C-alpha cells in the first residue's frame, strides 16, 4: 500500500508531505484545484514522460517520492534480480527531474533505469482514469480480465513462450528456404565460377614471384653478360693476369712478414684476409646466379601466360590480389557444399516445428477450455454486480469464438457483450454509454480485487456521468473493495466521498509572490462535513446541506462497519 507521498517543486505543488492509511481514501477538491497534478506526479513515478515543464517556477528540479509497505513478492523478486537492495521493510521509489528535462529514477536510494521503476510501479499501484475506461474496448484487455478471473496467467505465459518459439522457428525455416532456393537457382553459375577459380590453382604471393621471374627471364642476357664480366675482372681466365684473390693473398704474406717491424701491419693483414674471404664468397654467389639464369624463351612465355591468366581473373572477379581470389573460390565452394547442409538443417527444423506446433496447439486448447469454463460464472458475476448499479435489466456475457490462426495469446477471439435493456446484447464498444462503461469497468475491477492480488487502486472520477443513487451504490462498491485493499477515489460526488476511511482536500491559493500553489490536506471530522456539504450544495453551504452531509457520513460509517 501507498503509505507516504512527497512532492517537491512539481508544477503547482511547492512541497507536499502526507501519509495515507489503509482502506478507502477520498480525494476531493474544486475543479482546477490540482487533483490532476497529483495524478501526474504519481504517473511520473510509474515511468511517465518527464520534461522541464514539470518543474515549479524558480526551482532547479522537482522530486516525487512514494513509500510503500506490504510490497508484493513479485516486486521483491524483480528488485533482487536487478540487484536492488531490499530490506524486507518499506520500499521507496523516487523520480527526480532536472532543469534540463532529464530525469533519474531511484528505488531504495539505488539508481535504476526508468523501465525498472515503471515495472515495479505497475505492481504497486494502478491508476484508473476516465480515459482508462476505454481500455474496456480493447480486445486484449477483455481477454486479460477473463484470464485473470480464470487463473490463466501462468498457462497463457507458457503458451505465449511456445508461440514465440514457434514463430522464431518458422522465421528461421523461411530464411533457410529462401537461401536454399537462391543457391539452387545459382547452382550452375556457382559451379562454373568455382571450377574456373579452382582450376587456376592460385597461390597467395604467386604474382609477386612471377613478376620477379619475368623480369629475370626478360633480362637474362644482360644479367649473364654483366655477372660474367665481373667474374672475369676479379678472376681472369687467360692464365697470365693475377686474380684478385691471388693479389690479396700476396699482400697478406707481405704484411705478415713486415709485422715483425711494423706492429700495425698485423692488423692490416687481418683486415685484408677478411676482404679476401668476403670476396671469395661474393664470387661464389655470382657464379651461382650465373648458373641459374634461364634465358629460355619457352619459360618466359609460360610465365607471361600465367601472369595474363591471373590478371584476367583479377578483372573478371573485381579482385585486387590472390588472397581475394582464393577467398572467393572458397566462398563458391561453400555455396555448393552448403546446399546439402541447408537441406539437412531444414529437415531437422521442420520436425522441430511440428513438435512445437503440437505443444502450442495443446496449450491453446487448454486456454480455450479454461476460458469457456470460466466465461459463464464470470458473466454471471459481472451481470449481478451491474444490475446492482441500477441497470436491473442489463445482461452481460462473454462471447468466445475460435480464430483460424493462432495468435500471441491463443486461438480465441473474446468479446464482452452488453445490453442495458436485456435484449440484443452487442459488443460493449457499440452499445454502452459513458456512464454504463464506468459502471461495467468498476464491476470488473471490484471482481478482480476479490480473485487477484491487486496493487493499490486509484480511481480518477470513475463515477462521472452517473446519477446520485447510482453514485451511492458505486461508492458502496468502492468502499467494499477498500476493506481488502487500499483504494484511492478522486471524486466530485458526495455519496462516494462519505464512504471513505479518510478524506483529503486539494486546494489552490495565490501566494504573496503572485504564484498559484496547490496543497493537499487531510480533513478532520468537522472539515469533512463541510467539504461534503460543499459537494452537495456548491459554493454556498446551507444548513440543509450540512445536515445532509452528516447523514451521509453516518451512513458511510455504518456501511464501513458492516
XYZ file of C-alpha atoms in Angstrom:
562
model
C 0.000 0.000 0.000
C 0.989 3.636 -0.526
C 1.825 4.877 2.966
C 3.550 8.175 2.213
C 3.842 10.605 -0.670
C 6.285 13.514 -1.001
C 6.204 16.001 -3.859
C 8.565 18.969 -4.203
C 8.522 21.655 -6.901
C 6.142 19.765 -9.195
C 4.096 22.223 -11.314
C 1.847 23.997 -8.770
C 2.912 21.911 -5.754
C 5.792 23.531 -3.890
C 6.048 20.981 -1.110
C 3.756 18.150 -0.120
C 4.430 15.507 2.517
C 1.473 13.397 3.557
C 0.751 9.939 4.952
C -2.087 7.688 3.790
C -3.933 4.990 5.739
C -5.299 1.643 4.598
C -8.812 1.276 3.219
C -10.717 3.781 1.093
C -9.028 7.168 0.742
C -11.131 10.009 -0.696
C -9.579 12.941 -2.552
C -11.785 15.862 -3.484
C -11.486 19.499 -4.422
C -12.945 22.071 -6.739
C -12.339 21.811 -10.469
C -8.856 23.110 -11.267
C -7.600 22.799 -7.702
C -4.831 20.399 -8.713
C -6.183 16.861 -8.418
C -4.894 16.065 -11.884
C -1.477 17.403 -10.859
C -1.433 14.881 -8.024
C -2.153 12.098 -10.501
C 0.522 13.465 -12.829
C 3.085 13.174 -10.042
C 2.088 9.543 -9.449
C 2.247 8.901 -13.178
C 5.818 10.227 -13.132
C 6.631 7.528 -10.571
C 5.052 4.991 -12.927
C 7.657 5.824 -15.582
C 5.720 8.564 -17.360
C 7.479 11.017 -19.671
C 9.452 13.717 -17.862
C 10.307 17.228 -19.065
C 11.386 20.566 -17.661
C 7.829 21.990 -17.783
C 7.023 19.901 -14.697
C 9.363 21.964 -12.514
C 7.789 24.752 -10.465
C 8.655 28.323 -11.401
C 12.024 29.331 -9.935
C 13.027 25.800 -8.855
C 16.047 23.864 -10.097
C 14.397 20.431 -10.107
C 11.354 18.528 -8.951
C 11.191 15.364 -6.855
C 8.371 12.883 -6.405
C 8.826 10.131 -3.822
C 6.476 7.434 -2.568
C 6.838 4.937 0.281
C 5.096 1.560 0.009
C 4.546 -1.118 2.617
C 3.240 -4.698 2.262
C 5.106 -4.963 -1.043
C 4.072 -7.877 -3.332
C 6.512 -10.767 -3.688
C 6.640 -10.169 -7.454
C 8.216 -6.760 -6.844
C 10.695 -8.191 -4.346
C 11.804 -10.806 -6.863
C 12.070 -8.164 -9.584
C 14.325 -5.995 -7.413
C 16.500 -8.871 -6.250
C 17.049 -9.901 -9.867
C 18.072 -6.321 -10.708
C 20.479 -6.185 -7.751
C 18.495 -3.549 -5.844
C 18.939 -3.767 -2.088
C 15.831 -4.976 -0.270
C 15.444 -4.775 3.494
C 12.063 -6.543 3.875
C 10.601 -3.280 5.128
C 9.486 -0.195 3.255
C 10.007 0.299 -0.453
C 10.877 3.833 -1.537
C 10.602 4.861 -5.176
C 11.725 8.305 -6.317
C 11.948 10.283 -9.556
C 13.971 13.466 -9.961
C 13.585 15.777 -12.957
C 16.371 18.296 -13.626
C 16.063 21.678 -15.294
C 17.486 20.138 -18.478
C 14.424 17.879 -18.661
C 16.436 14.749 -17.968
C 15.289 12.552 -15.115
C 16.752 9.979 -12.750
C 14.957 7.140 -11.012
C 15.728 5.503 -7.681
C 14.433 2.511 -5.745
C 15.554 2.325 -2.108
C 18.109 5.051 -2.959
C 19.639 2.834 -5.661
C 19.774 4.379 -9.162
C 17.698 2.279 -11.569
C 16.535 2.522 -15.197
C 13.131 4.142 -15.677
C 11.950 0.841 -17.200
C 12.569 -0.948 -13.877
C 10.816 1.840 -11.979
C 7.830 1.519 -14.306
C 7.731 -2.286 -13.972
C 7.800 -2.056 -10.169
C 5.181 0.709 -10.075
C 2.805 -1.383 -12.196
C 2.727 -3.954 -9.404
C 2.422 -1.313 -6.674
C -0.409 0.914 -7.887
C -2.914 1.126 -10.730
C -4.351 4.472 -11.860
C -7.801 4.101 -13.388
C -8.910 7.315 -15.080
C -11.920 8.142 -17.245
C -9.683 7.555 -20.242
C -8.661 4.149 -18.883
C -12.318 3.089 -19.046
C -11.795 2.955 -22.793
C -9.410 0.045 -22.144
C -12.585 -1.976 -21.846
C -12.922 -1.670 -25.619
C -9.546 -3.298 -26.192
C -9.968 -6.995 -27.134
C -6.786 -7.953 -25.316
C -7.937 -6.127 -22.179
C -11.159 -8.123 -22.242
C -9.221 -11.364 -22.697
C -6.873 -10.403 -19.873
C -9.735 -9.783 -17.452
C -11.256 -13.191 -18.228
C -7.866 -14.875 -17.951
C -7.233 -13.288 -14.572
C -10.627 -14.477 -13.352
C -9.912 -17.981 -14.678
C -6.389 -18.042 -13.230
C -4.901 -18.468 -16.710
C -1.915 -16.144 -16.478
C 0.641 -18.912 -15.910
C -0.906 -21.086 -18.637
C -1.088 -18.120 -21.005
C 2.534 -17.319 -20.273
C 3.584 -20.862 -21.215
C 1.507 -20.670 -24.386
C 2.982 -17.263 -25.331
C 6.512 -18.616 -24.810
C 5.738 -21.642 -27.012
C 4.134 -19.423 -29.647
C 7.183 -17.134 -29.665
C 9.464 -20.155 -30.101
C 7.271 -21.415 -32.937
C 7.357 -18.052 -34.707
C 11.143 -17.977 -34.334
C 11.480 -21.482 -35.779
C 9.242 -20.623 -38.718
C 11.192 -17.452 -39.432
C 14.417 -19.464 -39.394
C 12.846 -22.054 -41.692
C 11.663 -19.344 -44.088
C 15.121 -17.752 -44.182
C 16.794 -21.104 -44.847
C 14.254 -21.972 -47.549
C 14.890 -18.666 -49.283
C 18.646 -19.213 -49.043
C 18.332 -22.755 -50.412
C 16.125 -21.615 -53.299
C 18.588 -18.876 -54.176
C 21.534 -21.279 -54.059
C 19.692 -23.782 -56.252
C 18.899 -21.072 -58.777
C 22.550 -20.050 -58.802
C 23.974 -23.592 -58.670
C 25.149 -23.816 -62.313
C 26.642 -20.339 -62.152
C 28.369 -21.051 -58.825
C 29.789 -24.330 -60.167
C 31.193 -22.611 -63.256
C 32.759 -19.831 -61.211
C 34.237 -22.298 -58.746
C 35.681 -24.521 -61.474
C 37.375 -21.583 -63.159
C 38.940 -20.361 -59.915
C 39.798 -23.827 -58.676
C 41.448 -24.882 -61.946
C 43.592 -21.749 -61.838
C 45.152 -23.092 -58.602
C 46.081 -19.610 -57.447
C 48.619 -19.417 -54.628
C 48.962 -16.429 -52.342
C 52.062 -14.371 -53.256
C 52.297 -16.056 -56.633
C 52.023 -12.882 -58.707
C 54.933 -11.264 -56.910
C 57.087 -14.330 -57.624
C 56.019 -14.390 -61.277
C 56.793 -10.714 -61.764
C 60.278 -11.220 -60.317
C 60.899 -14.268 -62.523
C 59.538 -12.476 -65.588
C 61.963 -9.595 -65.098
C 64.828 -12.033 -64.661
C 63.932 -14.008 -67.784
C 63.389 -10.920 -69.913
C 66.825 -9.571 -68.968
C 68.722 -12.871 -68.812
C 71.325 -11.887 -71.439
C 72.225 -8.609 -69.749
C 72.417 -10.360 -66.386
C 74.753 -13.063 -67.652
C 76.980 -10.585 -69.525
C 77.326 -8.300 -66.540
C 77.973 -11.011 -63.982
C 80.443 -12.890 -66.200
C 82.325 -9.620 -66.757
C 82.642 -9.187 -63.009
C 83.991 -12.715 -62.643
C 86.487 -12.141 -65.473
C 87.822 -8.960 -63.923
C 88.210 -10.421 -60.458
C 89.314 -13.877 -61.585
C 90.830 -13.656 -65.156
C 90.697 -16.787 -67.285
C 93.695 -16.016 -69.501
C 96.169 -17.635 -67.091
C 98.503 -14.639 -67.246
C 96.715 -11.935 -65.275
C 96.755 -12.216 -61.486
C 93.344 -12.757 -59.881
C 92.092 -10.530 -57.089
C 92.214 -13.486 -54.711
C 95.845 -14.148 -55.535
C 96.739 -10.473 -55.188
C 95.151 -10.325 -51.764
C 96.948 -13.488 -50.659
C 100.332 -11.979 -51.697
C 99.526 -8.745 -49.873
C 98.648 -10.694 -46.719
C 102.004 -12.561 -46.867
C 103.932 -9.294 -47.179
C 102.105 -7.690 -44.265
C 102.656 -10.747 -42.111
C 106.397 -10.565 -42.821
C 106.524 -6.848 -42.074
C 104.564 -7.134 -38.874
C 107.823 -8.004 -37.049
C 108.986 -4.436 -37.818
C 105.688 -2.567 -38.135
C 103.178 -3.653 -35.479
C 100.280 -2.040 -37.379
C 100.931 -4.374 -40.308
C 99.447 -7.286 -38.365
C 96.042 -5.554 -38.109
C 96.121 -4.640 -41.762
C 96.915 -8.240 -42.625
C 93.846 -9.443 -40.743
C 91.598 -6.929 -42.484
C 92.878 -7.913 -45.934
C 92.332 -11.563 -45.114
C 88.725 -10.752 -44.192
C 88.307 -8.935 -47.500
C 89.729 -11.902 -49.370
C 87.324 -14.310 -47.679
C 84.337 -11.988 -48.348
C 85.417 -11.586 -51.974
C 85.638 -15.347 -52.340
C 82.072 -15.661 -51.013
C 80.783 -12.917 -53.348
C 82.398 -14.569 -56.393
C 80.807 -17.896 -55.393
C 77.356 -16.322 -55.197
C 77.821 -14.560 -58.537
C 78.768 -17.894 -60.087
C 75.652 -19.493 -58.613
C 73.425 -16.723 -60.036
C 75.025 -17.093 -63.455
C 74.319 -20.808 -63.399
C 70.639 -20.278 -62.547
C 69.860 -17.561 -65.056
C 67.476 -19.116 -67.568
C 67.261 -17.455 -70.930
C 64.707 -19.974 -72.211
C 62.028 -18.269 -74.377
C 59.639 -21.115 -73.573
C 59.822 -20.433 -69.840
C 59.356 -16.714 -70.405
C 56.254 -17.445 -72.481
C 54.855 -19.684 -69.763
C 55.407 -17.006 -67.093
C 53.782 -14.354 -69.305
C 50.788 -16.621 -69.912
C 50.416 -17.344 -66.186
C 50.536 -13.649 -65.334
C 47.971 -12.880 -68.038
C 45.635 -15.537 -66.590
C 45.874 -14.130 -63.096
C 45.383 -10.542 -64.343
C 42.286 -11.634 -66.266
C 40.870 -13.245 -63.094
C 41.544 -10.001 -61.201
C 39.491 -8.085 -63.743
C 36.675 -10.608 -64.095
C 36.090 -11.016 -60.376
C 36.986 -7.427 -59.390
C 39.762 -8.585 -57.071
C 42.980 -6.795 -56.181
C 45.101 -9.782 -55.178
C 45.481 -13.511 -54.936
C 44.069 -13.566 -51.384
C 40.742 -12.172 -52.622
C 40.601 -14.703 -55.466
C 41.282 -17.569 -53.045
C 38.610 -16.285 -50.627
C 36.127 -16.004 -53.498
C 36.926 -19.534 -54.664
C 36.337 -20.838 -51.121
C 33.050 -18.906 -50.950
C 31.774 -20.539 -54.153
C 32.847 -23.930 -52.806
C 30.923 -23.256 -49.562
C 27.820 -22.270 -51.500
C 27.887 -25.594 -53.302
C 28.589 -27.569 -50.129
C 26.058 -25.588 -48.043
C 23.182 -26.687 -50.234
C 23.294 -30.169 -48.758
C 23.838 -28.855 -45.236
C 20.887 -26.469 -45.516
C 18.643 -29.269 -46.758
C 19.583 -31.352 -43.699
C 19.066 -28.403 -41.364
C 15.691 -27.619 -42.948
C 14.519 -31.209 -42.455
C 15.511 -31.094 -38.771
C 13.891 -27.689 -38.403
C 10.612 -28.881 -39.921
C 10.486 -31.700 -37.389
C 11.160 -29.228 -34.571
C 8.349 -27.030 -35.883
C 5.940 -29.986 -35.915
C 6.798 -30.793 -32.296
C 6.432 -27.165 -31.183
C 3.100 -26.885 -33.032
C 1.806 -29.844 -31.036
C 2.854 -28.165 -27.784
C 1.394 -24.824 -28.876
C -1.909 -26.406 -30.005
C -2.208 -28.314 -26.739
C -1.661 -25.176 -24.662
C -4.051 -23.171 -26.884
C -6.739 -25.824 -26.425
C -6.192 -25.767 -22.666
C -6.580 -21.988 -22.709
C -9.795 -22.202 -24.738
C -11.227 -24.855 -22.437
C -10.382 -22.816 -19.338
C -11.847 -19.636 -20.833
C -15.056 -21.388 -21.845
C -15.385 -22.897 -18.383
C -14.812 -19.538 -16.677
C -16.940 -17.419 -19.022
C -20.324 -18.420 -17.526
C -19.512 -17.704 -13.844
C -17.564 -14.598 -14.874
C -20.502 -13.283 -16.907
C -22.997 -14.127 -14.173
C -20.975 -12.338 -11.505
C -20.397 -9.222 -13.596
C -24.079 -9.130 -14.610
C -25.158 -9.415 -10.984
C -22.900 -6.535 -9.983
C -24.034 -4.363 -12.924
C -27.693 -4.917 -12.065
C -26.886 -3.763 -8.554
C -25.952 -0.390 -10.040
C -29.497 0.394 -11.219
C -29.296 -1.452 -14.515
C -31.826 -4.081 -13.428
C -32.493 -5.391 -16.930
C -28.891 -5.393 -18.062
C -27.286 -8.517 -19.439
C -23.578 -9.180 -19.710
C -21.909 -12.133 -21.377
C -18.638 -13.226 -22.910
C -18.558 -14.438 -26.494
C -15.638 -16.761 -27.261
C -15.010 -17.778 -30.847
C -12.185 -19.801 -32.319
C -9.896 -17.953 -34.724
C -8.498 -19.608 -37.823
C -4.901 -18.890 -36.912
C -3.088 -18.874 -33.602
C -2.131 -15.566 -32.103
C 0.147 -14.385 -29.357
C -2.398 -15.239 -26.660
C -4.127 -18.268 -28.133
C -6.720 -19.117 -30.748
C -9.652 -17.302 -29.141
C -11.448 -14.118 -30.053
C -13.070 -12.740 -26.885
C -15.762 -10.057 -26.924
C -17.725 -8.661 -23.974
C -21.410 -8.327 -24.866
C -23.770 -5.938 -23.089
C -27.326 -4.711 -23.239
C -28.897 -2.330 -20.766
C -32.395 -3.496 -21.761
C -31.771 -7.219 -21.604
C -32.259 -7.694 -25.356
C -29.940 -7.821 -28.354
C -26.640 -7.808 -26.470
C -23.879 -6.251 -28.563
C -20.160 -5.616 -28.056
C -19.739 -3.024 -25.305
C -17.945 -0.709 -27.737
C -21.134 -0.417 -29.793
C -23.849 -0.092 -27.181
C -22.600 1.132 -23.772
C -22.853 4.803 -22.825
C -20.140 6.594 -20.844
C -21.942 6.070 -17.552
C -22.594 2.427 -18.344
C -18.952 1.945 -19.289
C -17.879 3.394 -15.945
C -20.192 1.020 -14.086
C -19.047 -2.016 -16.085
C -15.397 -1.187 -15.520
C -15.914 -0.651 -11.800
C -17.646 -4.027 -11.542
C -14.752 -5.687 -13.350
C -12.201 -4.002 -11.098
C -14.156 -4.978 -7.996
C -14.415 -8.557 -9.232
C -10.704 -8.749 -9.932
C -9.951 -7.382 -6.460
C -11.671 -10.437 -4.994
C -9.833 -13.015 -7.062
C -6.478 -11.443 -7.859
C -3.839 -9.832 -5.661
C -4.108 -6.303 -6.983
C -1.965 -3.258 -6.142
C -3.259 -0.015 -4.692
C -6.117 1.173 -6.904
C -6.537 4.845 -7.756
C -9.902 5.776 -9.297
C -9.953 9.132 -11.046
C -13.596 10.227 -11.187
C -14.831 6.820 -12.297
C -18.268 7.963 -11.093
C -18.509 10.716 -13.731
C -21.764 10.587 -15.699
C -23.859 8.672 -13.152
C -26.815 9.786 -11.060
C -26.838 10.320 -7.297
C -28.370 6.960 -6.364
C -26.062 5.075 -8.703
C -23.131 7.052 -7.336
C -24.125 5.929 -3.844
C -24.055 2.303 -4.923
C -20.784 2.765 -6.772
C -19.384 4.335 -3.627
C -20.516 1.284 -1.657
C -18.799 -0.989 -4.161
C -15.577 1.018 -3.973
C -15.836 1.015 -0.183
C -16.208 -2.773 -0.214
C -13.009 -3.000 -2.239
C -11.333 -0.820 0.382
C -11.945 -3.484 3.033
C -9.457 -5.821 1.342
C -7.036 -3.369 -0.228
C -6.055 0.288 -0.368
C -8.252 2.300 -2.736
C -7.997 5.989 -3.650
C -11.097 7.639 -5.096
C -10.841 11.102 -6.656
C -14.449 12.201 -6.826
C -16.881 15.105 -7.081
C -19.776 13.048 -5.704
C -20.679 13.354 -2.002
C -22.279 9.878 -1.979
C -18.865 8.370 -2.771
C -16.848 10.737 -0.595
C -18.949 9.969 2.500
C -17.913 6.319 2.479
C -14.164 6.861 2.745
C -11.997 5.894 5.686
C -10.005 9.101 5.206
C -10.670 12.281 3.243
C -8.096 14.619 1.685
C -8.867 18.032 0.179
C -6.911 19.549 -2.707
C -6.937 23.359 -2.702
C -5.288 26.109 -4.719
C -4.256 29.512 -3.370
C -2.500 32.648 -4.624
C 0.790 33.344 -2.827
C 2.283 36.704 -1.938
C 4.809 36.472 -4.757
C 1.995 36.083 -7.282
C 2.368 32.343 -7.757
C -0.555 29.917 -7.502
C 0.182 26.888 -5.329
C -1.790 23.693 -4.761
C -1.813 21.837 -1.448
C -3.338 18.668 -0.008
C -4.789 18.499 3.499
C -6.308 15.618 5.457
C -9.708 16.658 6.795
C -10.862 16.075 10.337
C -14.467 15.112 11.045
C -15.711 18.717 11.185
C -13.960 19.825 7.990
C -15.097 16.661 6.289
C -18.732 17.519 6.991
C -18.230 20.968 5.475
C -16.461 19.573 2.357
C -19.240 17.070 1.688
C -21.792 19.831 2.264
C -19.972 21.917 -0.338
C -20.064 18.974 -2.729
C -23.822 18.768 -2.128
C -24.745 22.430 -2.486
C -21.881 24.171 -4.271
C -20.028 27.264 -3.096
C -22.898 28.389 -0.812
C -23.122 25.858 2.019
C -26.599 25.741 3.565
C -27.713 24.254 6.852
C -29.664 21.598 4.966
C -26.518 20.641 3.085
C -24.610 20.309 6.372
C -27.332 18.098 7.835
C -27.407 16.020 4.686
C -23.593 15.706 4.791
C -23.705 14.476 8.399
C -26.338 11.895 7.442
C -24.276 10.695 4.510
C -21.200 10.349 6.738
C -23.150 8.384 9.331
C -24.430 6.079 6.625
C -20.886 5.683 5.342
C -19.595 4.771 8.803
C -22.393 2.251 9.238
C -21.570 0.729 5.847
C -17.892 0.531 6.741
C -18.657 -1.323 9.956
C -20.988 -3.810 8.235
